[in-house]
PDB file of C-alpha atoms in Angstrom:
ATOM      1  CA  MET A 913      -5.478  10.875   7.799  1.00 60.00           C
ATOM      2  CA  ARG A 914      -4.800   8.071   9.498  1.00 64.00           C
ATOM      3  CA  SER A 915      -1.561   6.078   9.265  1.00 63.00           C
ATOM      4  CA  ARG A 916      -1.508   2.518  10.290  1.00 64.00           C
ATOM      5  CA  THR A 917       1.939   0.103  11.211  1.00 64.00           C
ATOM      6  CA  ALA A 918       2.119  -3.576  10.317  1.00 79.00           C
ATOM      7  CA  VAL A 919       3.286  -6.285   8.252  1.00 89.00           C
ATOM      8  CA  TRP A 920       2.234  -6.477   5.203  1.00 95.00           C
ATOM      9  CA  PHE A 921       2.709  -8.346   2.409  1.00 96.00           C
ATOM     10  CA  GLU A 922       2.122  -7.876  -1.465  1.00 97.00           C
ATOM     11  CA  THR A 923       0.025 -10.536  -3.380  1.00 97.00           C
ATOM     12  CA  LYS A 924      -0.691 -11.124  -7.026  1.00 97.00           C
ATOM     13  CA  ILE A 925      -3.560 -12.905  -8.285  1.00 96.00           C
ATOM     14  CA  GLU A 926      -4.141 -14.027 -11.500  1.00 95.00           C
ATOM     15  CA  PHE A 927      -7.730 -14.908 -13.041  1.00 93.00           C
ATOM     16  CA  GLU A 928      -9.690 -14.351 -16.048  1.00 90.00           C
ATOM     17  CA  LYS A 929     -12.379 -10.672 -16.184  1.00 87.00           C
ATOM     18  CA  THR A 930     -15.088 -10.007 -18.366  1.00 85.00           C
ATOM     19  CA  MET A 931     -14.177  -6.960 -20.002  1.00 85.00           C
ATOM     20  CA  ASP A 932     -16.506  -4.253 -21.291  1.00 90.00           C
ATOM     21  CA  ASP A 933     -16.951  -5.463 -24.457  1.00 92.00           C
ATOM     22  CA  GLY A 934     -17.522  -8.472 -22.906  1.00 88.00           C
ATOM     23  CA  ASN A 935     -14.857 -10.775 -23.273  1.00 91.00           C
ATOM     24  CA  PRO A 936     -12.657 -12.558 -20.961  1.00 88.00           C
ATOM     25  CA  LYS A 937      -8.859 -11.628 -20.446  1.00 91.00           C
ATOM     26  CA  LYS A 938      -6.841 -13.333 -17.765  1.00 93.00           C
ATOM     27  CA  VAL A 939      -5.289 -10.142 -15.961  1.00 94.00           C
ATOM     28  CA  LYS A 940      -3.256 -10.047 -12.894  1.00 95.00           C
ATOM     29  CA  GLU A 941      -3.620  -7.539 -10.192  1.00 95.00           C
ATOM     30  CA  GLN A 942      -2.033  -6.877  -7.002  1.00 97.00           C
ATOM     31  CA  TYR A 943      -3.346  -6.297  -3.598  1.00 97.00           C
ATOM     32  CA  THR A 944      -1.764  -5.862   0.075  1.00 96.00           C
ATOM     33  CA  VAL A 945      -2.767  -7.654   2.970  1.00 95.00           C
ATOM     34  CA  ASP A 946      -1.961  -7.107   6.568  1.00 93.00           C
ATOM     35  CA  ALA A 947      -0.361 -10.744   8.107  1.00 93.00           C
ATOM     36  CA  LEU A 948       1.693 -12.412  10.285  1.00 91.00           C
ATOM     37  CA  SER A 949       3.206 -14.584   7.729  1.00 94.00           C
ATOM     38  CA  PHE A 950       3.301 -15.619   4.214  1.00 95.00           C
ATOM     39  CA  THR A 951       1.131 -18.833   4.632  1.00 95.00           C
ATOM     40  CA  GLU A 952      -1.642 -16.155   6.262  1.00 95.00           C
ATOM     41  CA  ALA A 953      -0.888 -13.990   3.521  1.00 95.00           C
ATOM     42  CA  GLU A 954      -2.252 -16.054   1.240  1.00 96.00           C
ATOM     43  CA  ASN A 955      -5.462 -17.474   3.140  1.00 95.00           C
ATOM     44  CA  ARG A 956      -5.871 -14.063   3.294  1.00 94.00           C
ATOM     45  CA  ILE A 957      -6.021 -12.421  -0.216  1.00 95.00           C
ATOM     46  CA  THR A 958      -7.914 -16.148  -1.051  1.00 94.00           C
ATOM     47  CA  GLU A 959     -10.396 -15.393   1.652  1.00 93.00           C
ATOM     48  CA  GLU A 960     -10.889 -11.691   0.272  1.00 92.00           C
ATOM     49  CA  MET A 961     -10.777 -11.925  -3.410  1.00 92.00           C
ATOM     50  CA  SER A 962     -13.474 -14.937  -2.999  1.00 90.00           C
ATOM     51  CA  SER A 963     -15.863 -12.310  -2.365  1.00 86.00           C
ATOM     52  CA  PHE A 964     -15.182 -10.254  -5.011  1.00 85.00           C
ATOM     53  CA  ILE A 965     -14.319 -12.878  -7.780  1.00 85.00           C
ATOM     54  CA  SER A 966     -16.948 -15.073  -8.841  1.00 81.00           C
ATOM     55  CA  GLY A 967     -14.893 -17.961 -10.906  1.00 82.00           C
ATOM     56  CA  GLU A 968     -11.646 -19.312 -10.162  1.00 89.00           C
ATOM     57  CA  PHE A 969      -8.096 -16.992  -9.478  1.00 92.00           C
ATOM     58  CA  ASN A 970      -4.905 -18.116  -8.385  1.00 94.00           C
ATOM     59  CA  VAL A 971      -2.254 -16.300  -5.862  1.00 95.00           C
ATOM     60  CA  THR A 972       0.646 -15.659  -8.467  1.00 96.00           C
ATOM     61  CA  ASP A 973       3.106 -14.241  -6.066  1.00 97.00           C
ATOM     62  CA  ILE A 974       3.365 -13.180  -2.484  1.00 97.00           C
ATOM     63  CA  LYS A 975       6.333 -10.982  -1.472  1.00 97.00           C
ATOM     64  CA  LYS A 976       7.025  -9.155   2.117  1.00 96.00           C
ATOM     65  CA  ALA A 977       6.347  -5.221   1.462  1.00 96.00           C
ATOM     66  CA  THR A 978       8.935  -2.513   2.076  1.00 94.00           C
ATOM     67  CA  TYR A 979       7.047  -0.204   3.614  1.00 93.00           C
ATOM     68  CA  LYS A 980       5.977  -1.091   7.186  1.00 85.00           C
ATOM     69  CA  GLU A 981       3.365   1.813   7.529  1.00 93.00           C
ATOM     70  CA  ILE A 982       0.234   2.920   5.330  1.00 94.00           C
ATOM     71  CA  PHE A 983      -0.982   6.419   5.099  1.00 94.00           C
ATOM     72  CA  PHE A 984      -4.897   5.822   4.716  1.00 93.00           C
ATOM     73  CA  SER A 985      -7.160   8.405   3.600  1.00 93.00           C
ATOM     74  CA  ASP A 986     -11.101   9.052   4.839  1.00 90.00           C
ATOM     75  CA  VAL A 987     -11.569  10.916   1.010  1.00 91.00           C
ATOM     76  CA  ALA A 988     -14.161   9.103  -1.540  1.00 90.00           C
ATOM     77  CA  SER A 989     -11.278  10.097  -4.960  1.00 92.00           C
ATOM     78  CA  ALA A 990      -8.712   8.543  -2.995  1.00 94.00           C
ATOM     79  CA  ASP A 991      -8.699   5.674  -5.311  1.00 95.00           C
ATOM     80  CA  ARG A 992      -4.905   5.216  -5.788  1.00 97.00           C
ATOM     81  CA  TRP A 993      -2.035   3.828  -3.719  1.00 98.00           C
ATOM     82  CA  TYR A 994       1.334   5.745  -4.031  1.00 98.00           C
ATOM     83  CA  LYS A 995       4.616   4.541  -2.130  1.00 98.00           C
ATOM     84  CA  ALA A 996       7.004   7.155  -0.459  1.00 97.00           C
ATOM     85  CA  LYS A 997      10.361   6.955  -0.222  1.00 97.00           C
ATOM     86  CA  VAL A 998      10.940   9.280   2.608  1.00 96.00           C
ATOM     87  CA  GLN A 999      14.117  10.366   4.122  1.00 95.00           C
ATOM     88  CA  PHE A1000      14.499  11.282   7.976  1.00 94.00           C
ATOM     89  CA  ILE A1001      17.509  14.117   8.335  1.00 93.00           C
ATOM     90  CA  THR A1002      19.850  13.589  11.143  1.00 91.00           C
ATOM     91  CA  ILE A1003      23.210  15.315  12.304  1.00 89.00           C
ATOM     92  CA  ASP A1004      25.897  12.940  13.767  1.00 86.00           C
ATOM     93  CA  GLU A1005      27.057  14.952  16.943  1.00 86.00           C
ATOM     94  CA  LYS A1006      30.584  14.027  16.097  1.00 88.00           C
ATOM     95  CA  SER A1007      31.125  14.248  12.600  1.00 89.00           C
ATOM     96  CA  GLU A1008      28.303  16.923  12.747  1.00 87.00           C
ATOM     97  CA  LYS A1009      27.657  15.805   9.246  1.00 91.00           C
ATOM     98  CA  GLU A1010      23.753  15.456   7.966  1.00 91.00           C
ATOM     99  CA  LYS A1011      22.631  11.753   7.916  1.00 92.00           C
ATOM    100  CA  ARG A1012      19.635  10.549   5.885  1.00 93.00           C
ATOM    101  CA  SER A1013      17.822   7.210   6.165  1.00 94.00           C
ATOM    102  CA  ASN A1014      15.657   6.233   4.060  1.00 96.00           C
ATOM    103  CA  VAL A1015      11.777   4.788   4.970  1.00 95.00           C
ATOM    104  CA  TYR A1016       9.323   4.197   2.961  1.00 97.00           C
ATOM    105  CA  TYR A1017       5.198   3.958   3.030  1.00 96.00           C
ATOM    106  CA  LEU A1018       2.337   3.214   1.327  1.00 97.00           C
ATOM    107  CA  VAL A1019      -0.077   6.557   0.681  1.00 97.00           C
ATOM    108  CA  GLN A1020      -3.540   6.705  -0.352  1.00 97.00           C
ATOM    109  CA  ALA A1021      -4.400   9.577  -2.529  1.00 97.00           C
ATOM    110  CA  GLY A1022      -6.518  10.268  -5.511  1.00 96.00           C
ATOM    111  CA  THR A1023      -3.470  12.208  -7.246  1.00 97.00           C
ATOM    112  CA  LEU A1024       0.553  12.414  -6.759  1.00 97.00           C
ATOM    113  CA  MET A1025      -0.191  15.956  -5.292  1.00 96.00           C
ATOM    114  CA  GLU A1026      -2.548  14.540  -2.926  1.00 96.00           C
ATOM    115  CA  ALA A1027      -0.288  11.862  -1.765  1.00 97.00           C
ATOM    116  CA  VAL A1028       2.646  14.688  -1.127  1.00 96.00           C
ATOM    117  CA  LYS A1029       0.052  16.577   0.502  1.00 95.00           C
ATOM    118  CA  ASN A1030      -1.316  13.192   2.570  1.00 95.00           C
ATOM    119  CA  ILE A1031       2.801  12.393   3.753  1.00 95.00           C
ATOM    120  CA  ASP A1032       3.219  16.322   4.638  1.00 94.00           C
ATOM    121  CA  ALA A1033       0.182  16.021   7.109  1.00 93.00           C
ATOM    122  CA  VAL A1034       0.949  12.560   8.451  1.00 92.00           C
ATOM    123  CA  MET A1035       5.174  14.011   8.704  1.00 92.00           C
ATOM    124  CA  GLY A1036       3.807  17.677   9.958  1.00 86.00           C
ATOM    125  CA  GLY A1037       2.666  16.347  12.808  1.00 83.00           C
ATOM    126  CA  THR A1038       6.283  15.105  14.063  1.00 86.00           C
ATOM    127  CA  MET A1039       9.814  16.267  15.390  1.00 88.00           C
ATOM    128  CA  ILE A1040      11.409  14.946  12.928  1.00 89.00           C
ATOM    129  CA  ASP A1041      13.333  16.273  10.171  1.00 93.00           C
ATOM    130  CA  TYR A1042      12.618  14.649   6.881  1.00 94.00           C
ATOM    131  CA  ALA A1043      12.899  15.375   3.300  1.00 95.00           C
ATOM    132  CA  ILE A1044      10.611  13.208   0.602  1.00 96.00           C
ATOM    133  CA  ALA A1045      13.049  12.061  -2.086  1.00 96.00           C
ATOM    134  CA  SER A1046      10.252  10.274  -4.062  1.00 97.00           C
ATOM    135  CA  VAL A1047       6.446   8.964  -4.993  1.00 97.00           C
ATOM    136  CA  ALA A1048       5.588   6.865  -7.625  1.00 97.00           C
ATOM    137  CA  GLU A1049       2.218   5.273  -8.305  1.00 97.00           C
ATOM    138  CA  THR A1050       1.688   2.138  -7.873  1.00 97.00           C
ATOM    139  CA  GLN A1051      -0.042  -1.061  -9.599  1.00 97.00           C
ATOM    140  CA  ILE A1052      -2.160  -2.100  -6.148  1.00 97.00           C
ATOM    141  CA  MET A1053      -5.670  -2.531  -6.588  1.00 96.00           C
ATOM    142  CA  ASP A1054      -6.785  -2.266  -2.884  1.00 95.00           C
ATOM    143  CA  VAL A1055      -5.248  -2.902   0.810  1.00 95.00           C
ATOM    144  CA  PHE A1056      -6.991  -5.148   3.610  1.00 93.00           C
ATOM    145  CA  GLU A1057      -6.512  -4.299   6.618  1.00 90.00           C
ATOM    146  CA  TYR A1058      -6.530  -6.873   9.701  1.00 80.00           C
ATOM    147  CA  GLY A1059      -9.579  -7.594  11.426  1.00 67.00           C
ATOM    148  CA  THR A1060     -11.882  -5.034   9.445  1.00 55.00           C
ATOM    149  CA  GLY A1061     -13.167  -7.335   6.884  1.00 49.00           C
ATOM    150  CA  LYS A1062     -13.381  -4.424   4.271  1.00 50.00           C
ATOM    151  CA  SER A1063     -11.452  -3.159   2.052  1.00 52.00           C
ATOM    152  CA  ALA A1064      -9.472   0.104   2.369  1.00 49.00           C
ATOM    153  CA  ILE A1065     -10.726   1.861  -0.798  1.00 49.00           C
ATOM    154  CA  PRO A1066     -13.722   3.922   0.272  1.00 45.00           C
ATOM    155  CA  GLU A1067     -16.979   3.378  -1.068  1.00 44.00           C
ATOM    156  CA  GLU A1068     -18.839   6.056  -3.526  1.00 40.00           C
ATOM    157  CA  VAL A1069     -21.632   7.539  -1.984  1.00 32.00           C
TER     158      VAL A1069
END
């Protein structure tokens, strides 16, 4: 389990895919890329997907991700992406009331329970009091880190 802080962009692409029955179908898929700007994000997803898609495709949407950090897994079965809302718990010294601040993470795991376990593995190593407020599976197909030139989904051995 490793984590990486960066500026992440969620991108959507549309292309024609040959389905299992041999018929073509227009599909939209979502990917996350590490980039410094919207322009770079579009260039990066275009470059990354060009090696996977033989026909034409269009980038239909780019937006800045709400998460700043991604928890990557080295487990081969970790082929899904979960968005987690984690609350950091602090005590206000003046009012002595509990204060919670929300932070979002993208977590790579094979199941919802593994995602929770991965969050605990990373956060458990910190001195921060936290609570996992929510974890939900996303439609993200893959994450492309800057400079690695490879997909974050481990290949099957």
